Each structure stands twice: as C-alpha cells, then as structure tokens.
PDB file of C-alpha atoms in Angstrom:
ATOM      1  CA  MET A 347     -14.275 -11.659   5.110  1.00  0.00           C
ATOM      2  CA  TYR A 348     -14.168 -13.303   8.465  1.00  0.00           C
ATOM      3  CA  PHE A 349     -10.840 -14.434   9.719  1.00  0.00           C
ATOM      4  CA  GLU A 350     -11.449 -18.261   8.886  1.00  0.00           C
ATOM      5  CA  GLU A 351     -12.011 -17.257   5.326  1.00  0.00           C
ATOM      6  CA  PHE A 352      -8.240 -16.193   4.970  1.00  0.00           C
ATOM      7  CA  PHE A 353      -5.395 -18.686   4.545  1.00  0.00           C
ATOM      8  CA  VAL A 354      -1.601 -18.514   4.329  1.00  0.00           C
ATOM      9  CA  GLY A 355      -0.600 -18.104   0.625  1.00  0.00           C
ATOM     10  CA  GLN A 356      -3.856 -16.763  -0.428  1.00  0.00           C
ATOM     11  CA  ARG A 357      -3.434 -13.968  -2.905  1.00  0.00           C
ATOM     12  CA  PHE A 358      -5.336 -10.905  -4.180  1.00  0.00           C
ATOM     13  CA  GLU A 359      -4.825  -8.582  -7.060  1.00  0.00           C
ATOM     14  CA  LEU A 360      -5.773  -5.070  -6.637  1.00  0.00           C
ATOM     15  CA  ASN A 361      -7.025  -2.691  -9.135  1.00  0.00           C
ATOM     16  CA  PRO A 362      -4.104  -0.831 -10.911  1.00  0.00           C
ATOM     17  CA  VAL A 363      -3.831   2.904 -10.112  1.00  0.00           C
ATOM     18  CA  THR A 364      -2.207   5.566 -12.505  1.00  0.00           C
ATOM     19  CA  LEU A 365      -0.753   8.728 -10.938  1.00  0.00           C
ATOM     20  CA  THR A 366      -1.024  12.040 -12.263  1.00  0.00           C
ATOM     21  CA  ASN A 367       1.237  15.212 -11.720  1.00  0.00           C
ATOM     22  CA  ASP A 368      -1.860  16.746  -9.752  1.00  0.00           C
ATOM     23  CA  ASP A 369      -2.126  13.768  -7.657  1.00  0.00           C
ATOM     24  CA  ILE A 370       1.498  13.809  -6.522  1.00  0.00           C
ATOM     25  CA  TYR A 371       1.541  17.479  -6.185  1.00  0.00           C
ATOM     26  CA  ASP A 372      -1.701  17.525  -4.184  1.00  0.00           C
ATOM     27  CA  PHE A 373      -0.670  14.897  -1.688  1.00  0.00           C
ATOM     28  CA  ALA A 374       2.906  16.194  -1.151  1.00  0.00           C
ATOM     29  CA  SER A 375       1.890  19.643  -0.581  1.00  0.00           C
ATOM     30  CA  ARG A 376      -0.496  18.630   2.176  1.00  0.00           C
ATOM     31  CA  PHE A 377       1.251  15.837   3.725  1.00  0.00           C
ATOM     32  CA  ASP A 378       4.928  15.469   2.742  1.00  0.00           C
ATOM     33  CA  PRO A 379       6.011  18.884   1.407  1.00  0.00           C
ATOM     34  CA  GLN A 380       9.600  18.101   0.405  1.00  0.00           C
ATOM     35  CA  PRO A 381      11.270  19.784  -2.532  1.00  0.00           C
ATOM     36  CA  ILE A 382      11.639  16.508  -4.287  1.00  0.00           C
ATOM     37  CA  HIS A 383       7.937  16.121  -4.513  1.00  0.00           C
ATOM     38  CA  ILE A 384       6.767  19.708  -5.293  1.00  0.00           C
ATOM     39  CA  ASP A 385       9.494  21.635  -6.666  1.00  0.00           C
ATOM     40  CA  GLN A 386      10.233  20.861 -10.367  1.00  0.00           C
ATOM     41  CA  GLU A 387      13.248  22.929 -10.633  1.00  0.00           C
ATOM     42  CA  TYR A 388      14.875  21.454  -7.307  1.00  0.00           C
ATOM     43  CA  SER A 389      13.745  18.091  -8.375  1.00  0.00           C
ATOM     44  CA  GLU A 390      15.419  18.104 -11.961  1.00  0.00           C
ATOM     45  CA  GLN A 391      18.664  18.804 -10.297  1.00  0.00           C
ATOM     46  CA  SER A 392      18.303  15.795  -7.913  1.00  0.00           C
ATOM     47  CA  ALA A 393      19.498  12.160  -8.280  1.00  0.00           C
ATOM     48  CA  PHE A 394      15.893  11.493  -9.589  1.00  0.00           C
ATOM     49  CA  GLY A 395      15.795  13.982 -12.334  1.00  0.00           C
ATOM     50  CA  GLY A 396      12.372  15.201 -11.690  1.00  0.00           C
ATOM     51  CA  ILE A 397       9.324  15.008  -9.362  1.00  0.00           C
ATOM     52  CA  ILE A 398       8.753  11.729  -7.697  1.00  0.00           C
ATOM     53  CA  ALA A 399       5.682  10.845  -5.325  1.00  0.00           C
ATOM     54  CA  SER A 400       6.000  10.718  -1.816  1.00  0.00           C
ATOM     55  CA  GLY A 401       6.593   7.202  -0.544  1.00  0.00           C
ATOM     56  CA  PHE A 402       3.690   7.775   1.928  1.00  0.00           C
ATOM     57  CA  HIS A 403       1.392   8.636  -0.925  1.00  0.00           C
ATOM     58  CA  THR A 404       2.199   5.424  -2.597  1.00  0.00           C
ATOM     59  CA  VAL A 405       1.346   3.538   0.808  1.00  0.00           C
ATOM     60  CA  SER A 406      -1.868   5.515   0.970  1.00  0.00           C
ATOM     61  CA  ILE A 407      -2.782   4.516  -2.517  1.00  0.00           C
ATOM     62  CA  ILE A 408      -2.171   0.896  -2.135  1.00  0.00           C
ATOM     63  CA  TRP A 409      -3.994   0.919   1.179  1.00  0.00           C
ATOM     64  CA  GLY A 410      -6.952   2.625  -0.101  1.00  0.00           C
ATOM     65  CA  GLU A 411      -7.161  -0.074  -2.964  1.00  0.00           C
ATOM     66  CA  TRP A 412      -7.167  -2.729  -0.560  1.00  0.00           C
ATOM     67  CA  ILE A 413      -9.794  -1.196   1.414  1.00  0.00           C
ATOM     68  CA  ARG A 414     -11.867  -0.462  -1.642  1.00  0.00           C
ATOM     69  CA  ALA A 415     -11.405  -4.249  -2.726  1.00  0.00           C
ATOM     70  CA  ASN A 416     -13.673  -4.832   0.388  1.00  0.00           C
ATOM     71  CA  ARG A 417     -11.977  -7.985   1.471  1.00  0.00           C
ATOM     72  CA  PHE A 418     -12.040  -7.196   5.316  1.00  0.00           C
ATOM     73  CA  GLY A 419     -15.633  -5.976   4.654  1.00  0.00           C
ATOM     74  CA  LYS A 420     -17.311  -5.178   8.065  1.00  0.00           C
ATOM     75  CA  GLU A 421     -15.587  -8.283   9.687  1.00  0.00           C
ATOM     76  CA  ILE A 422     -12.416  -5.949  10.506  1.00  0.00           C
ATOM     77  CA  ILE A 423     -12.078  -5.014  14.145  1.00  0.00           C
ATOM     78  CA  VAL A 424      -8.847  -2.880  13.927  1.00  0.00           C
ATOM     79  CA  GLY A 425      -5.716  -2.449  12.034  1.00  0.00           C
ATOM     80  CA  THR A 426      -2.796  -3.329  14.359  1.00  0.00           C
ATOM     81  CA  GLY A 427       0.026  -1.873  12.373  1.00  0.00           C
ATOM     82  CA  MET A 428       2.326  -1.699   9.211  1.00  0.00           C
ATOM     83  CA  ASP A 429       5.466  -3.596  10.328  1.00  0.00           C
ATOM     84  CA  TYR A 430       7.634  -3.229   7.158  1.00  0.00           C
ATOM     85  CA  ILE A 431       7.576  -0.778   4.528  1.00  0.00           C
ATOM     86  CA  ARG A 432      10.256  -0.468   1.663  1.00  0.00           C
ATOM     87  CA  TRP A 433      10.298   1.967  -1.163  1.00  0.00           C
ATOM     88  CA  THR A 434      12.424   0.192  -3.726  1.00  0.00           C
ATOM     89  CA  ALA A 435      12.044   2.488  -6.826  1.00  0.00           C
ATOM     90  CA  PRO A 436      10.791   5.971  -7.213  1.00  0.00           C
ATOM     91  CA  VAL A 437       7.041   6.431  -8.467  1.00  0.00           C
ATOM     92  CA  ARG A 438       6.369   9.387 -11.045  1.00  0.00           C
ATOM     93  CA  ALA A 439       3.515  10.940 -12.773  1.00  0.00           C
ATOM     94  CA  LEU A 440       1.768   8.614 -15.188  1.00  0.00           C
ATOM     95  CA  ASP A 441       3.233   5.376 -13.412  1.00  0.00           C
ATOM     96  CA  THR A 442       0.602   2.738 -13.237  1.00  0.00           C
ATOM     97  CA  LEU A 443       0.841   0.747 -10.106  1.00  0.00           C
ATOM     98  CA  TYR A 444      -0.038  -2.981 -10.025  1.00  0.00           C
ATOM     99  CA  THR A 445      -0.332  -4.677  -6.619  1.00  0.00           C
ATOM    100  CA  ASN A 446      -0.572  -8.140  -5.269  1.00  0.00           C
ATOM    101  CA  VAL A 447      -1.453  -9.024  -1.699  1.00  0.00           C
ATOM    102  CA  GLU A 448      -0.413 -12.283  -0.039  1.00  0.00           C
ATOM    103  CA  ILE A 449      -1.618 -13.476   3.321  1.00  0.00           C
ATOM    104  CA  ILE A 450       1.617 -14.439   5.023  1.00  0.00           C
ATOM    105  CA  GLU A 451       0.281 -15.410   8.414  1.00  0.00           C
ATOM    106  CA  THR A 452      -2.947 -16.025  10.261  1.00  0.00           C
ATOM    107  CA  THR A 453      -3.172 -16.403  14.173  1.00  0.00           C
ATOM    108  CA  PRO A 454      -6.348 -17.152  16.021  1.00  0.00           C
ATOM    109  CA  SER A 455      -6.588 -14.833  19.199  1.00  0.00           C
ATOM    110  CA  PRO A 456      -6.215 -16.753  22.624  1.00  0.00           C
ATOM    111  CA  LYS A 457      -9.095 -14.496  23.685  1.00  0.00           C
ATOM    112  CA  GLY A 458     -11.245 -16.254  21.060  1.00  0.00           C
ATOM    113  CA  LYS A 459     -13.868 -14.637  18.554  1.00  0.00           C
ATOM    114  CA  ARG A 460     -11.147 -12.962  16.571  1.00  0.00           C
ATOM    115  CA  GLY A 461      -7.877 -13.586  14.921  1.00  0.00           C
ATOM    116  CA  MET A 462      -4.907 -11.665  13.303  1.00  0.00           C
ATOM    117  CA  VAL A 463      -4.147 -11.816   9.555  1.00  0.00           C
ATOM    118  CA  VAL A 464      -0.865 -10.343   8.251  1.00  0.00           C
ATOM    119  CA  LEU A 465      -0.728  -9.181   4.716  1.00  0.00           C
ATOM    120  CA  LYS A 466       2.255  -8.671   2.489  1.00  0.00           C
ATOM    121  CA  PHE A 467       1.821  -5.956  -0.334  1.00  0.00           C
ATOM    122  CA  THR A 468       4.087  -6.047  -3.460  1.00  0.00           C
ATOM    123  CA  SER A 469       3.588  -3.228  -6.050  1.00  0.00           C
ATOM    124  CA  THR A 470       5.168  -2.750  -9.212  1.00  0.00           C
ATOM    125  CA  ASN A 471       5.001  -0.167 -12.203  1.00  0.00           C
ATOM    126  CA  GLN A 472       4.089  -0.592 -15.711  1.00  0.00           C
ATOM    127  CA  ASP A 473       7.703  -1.760 -16.501  1.00  0.00           C
ATOM    128  CA  ASP A 474       7.285  -4.470 -13.910  1.00  0.00           C
ATOM    129  CA  GLN A 475       9.892  -2.694 -11.585  1.00  0.00           C
ATOM    130  CA  ASP A 476       9.138  -3.321  -7.857  1.00  0.00           C
ATOM    131  CA  VAL A 477       8.443   0.121  -6.063  1.00  0.00           C
ATOM    132  CA  LEU A 478       6.829  -0.821  -2.705  1.00  0.00           C
ATOM    133  CA  HIS A 479       6.990  -3.692  -0.349  1.00  0.00           C
ATOM    134  CA  MET A 480       5.100  -3.540   2.907  1.00  0.00           C
ATOM    135  CA  GLN A 481       3.446  -5.720   5.460  1.00  0.00           C
ATOM    136  CA  GLY A 482       0.346  -4.894   7.515  1.00  0.00           C
ATOM    137  CA  SER A 483      -1.971  -6.673  10.071  1.00  0.00           C
ATOM    138  CA  ALA A 484      -5.408  -6.314  11.426  1.00  0.00           C
ATOM    139  CA  TYR A 485      -7.754  -8.351  13.760  1.00  0.00           C
ATOM    140  CA  LEU A 486     -10.922  -9.822  12.081  1.00  0.00           C
ATOM    141  CA  LYS A 487     -13.970 -11.319  13.592  1.00  0.00           C
ATOM    142  CA  MET A 488     -14.438 -15.109  13.542  1.00  0.00           C
ATOM    143  CA  GLN A 489     -17.752 -16.742  12.435  1.00  0.00           C
TER     144      GLN A 489
END
C-alpha cells in the first residue's frame, strides 16, 4: 500500500499465532538464552512457574505476521524503528496471540515522494489478556 492509502484510525487484524514449546525453546536458545526461557527446572521455581517465551520472540512473531499480511507491499522504503515496546503479561506454550494494528500517525516527508506511517500493535492471548504493546514506524512511497 502506498502512503496515501493509510489513514489515522485505520485498523488491521493479523492472523492468530499459537506458540509451541519447541518454538519457544528454539528461539530462546539462539537469541535470548536466559534460564526463564530454556531451563524447565529453573523456570518452575521462578515467579512465572514455568517456561515463558522471550519478549523478543513475541515481538518477532508479531512483526512477522504484519509483514506476511503484506500491507506495506513493495511500497515500503525502510523501517525507521520501534519506539515503544511493553510486555504486559508472559507468553507461554500453547498461547494463541491475536494482534490488532492501528495507524496512529501519518506524516508526509518534506522531501516529497514518501511519508512516514506510525503503527500501534496490541496483542492479546486466548484469554483476552494483553501481552504486548509496541509502536513502529516506516517510510512508504507516495503514488
């Protein structure tokens, strides 16, 4: 989608994603090998009472679903950052994540031919409990 096709208040729903034990372990062992994510015995003694997914895994899953939804298409120029990330509840194996994306800002570039879109992601689990809030931005081509 081109910059002009996005508007403040526009919403998108992403496909739900269910995590498995293997998903959590595989990601954490490579990218966030903390005991809370990979050591069953340790994690059972923690405040969480078991293995939880890495927050960065959750972010990666949601971003991946956004990209697979192909809303930016070939009109994306570059992502400019993630300005806000909050993990509000643990994500566990067999949790299903549901994500809504809202356009919260659109700003044409003074240089022309592109504009910045700011997106707010809100993810909940199967119990409708918030698990992730984040904002990201990207430059998109104009028509």
